[in-house]
Amino acid sequence: MIEIRQTEEKDCYLLAPRIRQQNCADGVTPLDSLLHGLRHGVECYTAWENNSPIAMFGLSEHDEVGVP
């Protein structure tokens, strides 16, 4: 069963090795991308399955508009 929790910083370190560099902006590592989302997002959640993080998602704000 998948469990959704508020993201903790340790989640980023656990999930980063599972993300392909091709899915990140040029020059940004998967870890930096995840940490940026956590630190600058309005809401941030991690999906867990079998005691392992499988996804991170949330909401940030850009020009006073919510952005997934």
PDB file of C-alpha atoms in Angstrom:
ATOM      1  CA  MET A   1       0.000   0.000   0.000  1.00  0.00           C
ATOM      2  CA  ILE A   2       1.236   3.518  -0.828  1.00  0.00           C
ATOM      3  CA  GLU A   3       1.466   6.004   2.033  1.00  0.00           C
ATOM      4  CA  ILE A   4       1.670   9.794   1.563  1.00  0.00           C
ATOM      5  CA  ARG A   5       3.618  11.805   4.145  1.00  0.00           C
ATOM      6  CA  GLN A   6       4.874  15.368   4.489  1.00  0.00           C
ATOM      7  CA  THR A   7       8.367  15.437   3.027  1.00  0.00           C
ATOM      8  CA  GLU A   8      11.353  15.473   5.347  1.00  0.00           C
ATOM      9  CA  GLU A   9      14.842  16.410   4.149  1.00  0.00           C
ATOM     10  CA  LYS A  10      16.045  12.809   4.516  1.00  0.00           C
ATOM     11  CA  ASP A  11      13.454  11.786   1.901  1.00  0.00           C
ATOM     12  CA  CYS A  12      15.327  13.820  -0.718  1.00  0.00           C
ATOM     13  CA  TYR A  13      18.569  11.961  -0.017  1.00  0.00           C
ATOM     14  CA  LEU A  14      16.829   8.596  -0.226  1.00  0.00           C
ATOM     15  CA  LEU A  15      14.982   9.403  -3.458  1.00  0.00           C
ATOM     16  CA  ALA A  16      17.714  11.296  -5.374  1.00  0.00           C
ATOM     17  CA  PRO A  17      19.706   8.209  -6.483  1.00  0.00           C
ATOM     18  CA  ARG A  18      16.560   6.845  -8.147  1.00  0.00           C
ATOM     19  CA  ILE A  19      16.034   9.918 -10.376  1.00  0.00           C
ATOM     20  CA  ARG A  20      17.580  10.116 -13.829  1.00  0.00           C
ATOM     21  CA  GLN A  21      19.755  13.158 -14.526  1.00  0.00           C
ATOM     22  CA  GLN A  22      17.816  13.573 -17.804  1.00  0.00           C
ATOM     23  CA  ASN A  23      14.731  14.481 -15.741  1.00  0.00           C
ATOM     24  CA  CYS A  24      16.470  17.515 -14.212  1.00  0.00           C
ATOM     25  CA  ALA A  25      17.291  20.920 -15.642  1.00  0.00           C
ATOM     26  CA  ASP A  26      20.780  21.313 -17.120  1.00  0.00           C
ATOM     27  CA  GLY A  27      23.391  21.632 -14.403  1.00  0.00           C
ATOM     28  CA  VAL A  28      20.994  20.682 -11.583  1.00  0.00           C
ATOM     29  CA  THR A  29      21.486  17.382  -9.777  1.00  0.00           C
ATOM     30  CA  PRO A  30      18.526  15.251  -8.727  1.00  0.00           C
ATOM     31  CA  LEU A  31      19.342  15.965  -5.069  1.00  0.00           C
ATOM     32  CA  ASP A  32      19.484  19.732  -5.635  1.00  0.00           C
ATOM     33  CA  SER A  33      16.194  19.600  -7.494  1.00  0.00           C
ATOM     34  CA  LEU A  34      14.438  17.700  -4.690  1.00  0.00           C
ATOM     35  CA  LEU A  35      15.896  19.906  -1.957  1.00  0.00           C
ATOM     36  CA  HIS A  36      14.834  23.030  -3.856  1.00  0.00           C
ATOM     37  CA  GLY A  37      11.276  21.731  -4.077  1.00  0.00           C
ATOM     38  CA  LEU A  38      11.235  20.991  -0.364  1.00  0.00           C
ATOM     39  CA  ARG A  39      12.771  24.294   0.744  1.00  0.00           C
ATOM     40  CA  HIS A  40      10.902  26.612  -1.614  1.00  0.00           C
ATOM     41  CA  GLY A  41       7.596  24.824  -2.029  1.00  0.00           C
ATOM     42  CA  VAL A  42       4.345  25.768  -0.333  1.00  0.00           C
ATOM     43  CA  GLU A  43       3.472  22.096   0.219  1.00  0.00           C
ATOM     44  CA  CYS A  44       5.659  19.035  -0.318  1.00  0.00           C
ATOM     45  CA  TYR A  45       4.805  15.348   0.053  1.00  0.00           C
ATOM     46  CA  THR A  46       6.580  12.025  -0.396  1.00  0.00           C
ATOM     47  CA  ALA A  47       4.889   8.812  -1.501  1.00  0.00           C
ATOM     48  CA  TRP A  48       6.227   5.702   0.229  1.00  0.00           C
ATOM     49  CA  GLU A  49       5.821   2.036  -0.650  1.00  0.00           C
ATOM     50  CA  ASN A  50       7.413  -0.830   1.290  1.00  0.00           C
ATOM     51  CA  ASN A  51       9.303   1.641   3.512  1.00  0.00           C
ATOM     52  CA  SER A  52      10.943   3.288   0.503  1.00  0.00           C
ATOM     53  CA  PRO A  53      10.228   6.679  -1.105  1.00  0.00           C
ATOM     54  CA  ILE A  54       8.891   6.337  -4.643  1.00  0.00           C
ATOM     55  CA  ALA A  55       7.842   9.901  -5.515  1.00  0.00           C
ATOM     56  CA  MET A  56       7.911  13.472  -4.271  1.00  0.00           C
ATOM     57  CA  PHE A  57       5.361  16.073  -5.277  1.00  0.00           C
ATOM     58  CA  GLY A  58       3.828  19.300  -4.106  1.00  0.00           C
ATOM     59  CA  LEU A  59       2.929  22.871  -4.811  1.00  0.00           C
ATOM     60  CA  SER A  60       5.040  25.984  -5.208  1.00  0.00           C
ATOM     61  CA  GLU A  61       4.143  29.579  -5.882  1.00  0.00           C
ATOM     62  CA  HIS A  62       5.210  31.622  -8.902  1.00  0.00           C
ATOM     63  CA  ASP A  63       3.895  35.169  -9.425  1.00  0.00           C
ATOM     64  CA  GLU A  64       1.191  34.524  -6.799  1.00  0.00           C
ATOM     65  CA  VAL A  65      -0.080  31.472  -8.722  1.00  0.00           C
ATOM     66  CA  GLY A  66       0.111  27.887  -7.436  1.00  0.00           C
ATOM     67  CA  VAL A  67       2.294  25.633  -9.596  1.00  0.00           C
ATOM     68  CA  PRO A  68       2.372  21.820  -9.195  1.00  0.00           C
TER      69      PRO A  68
END
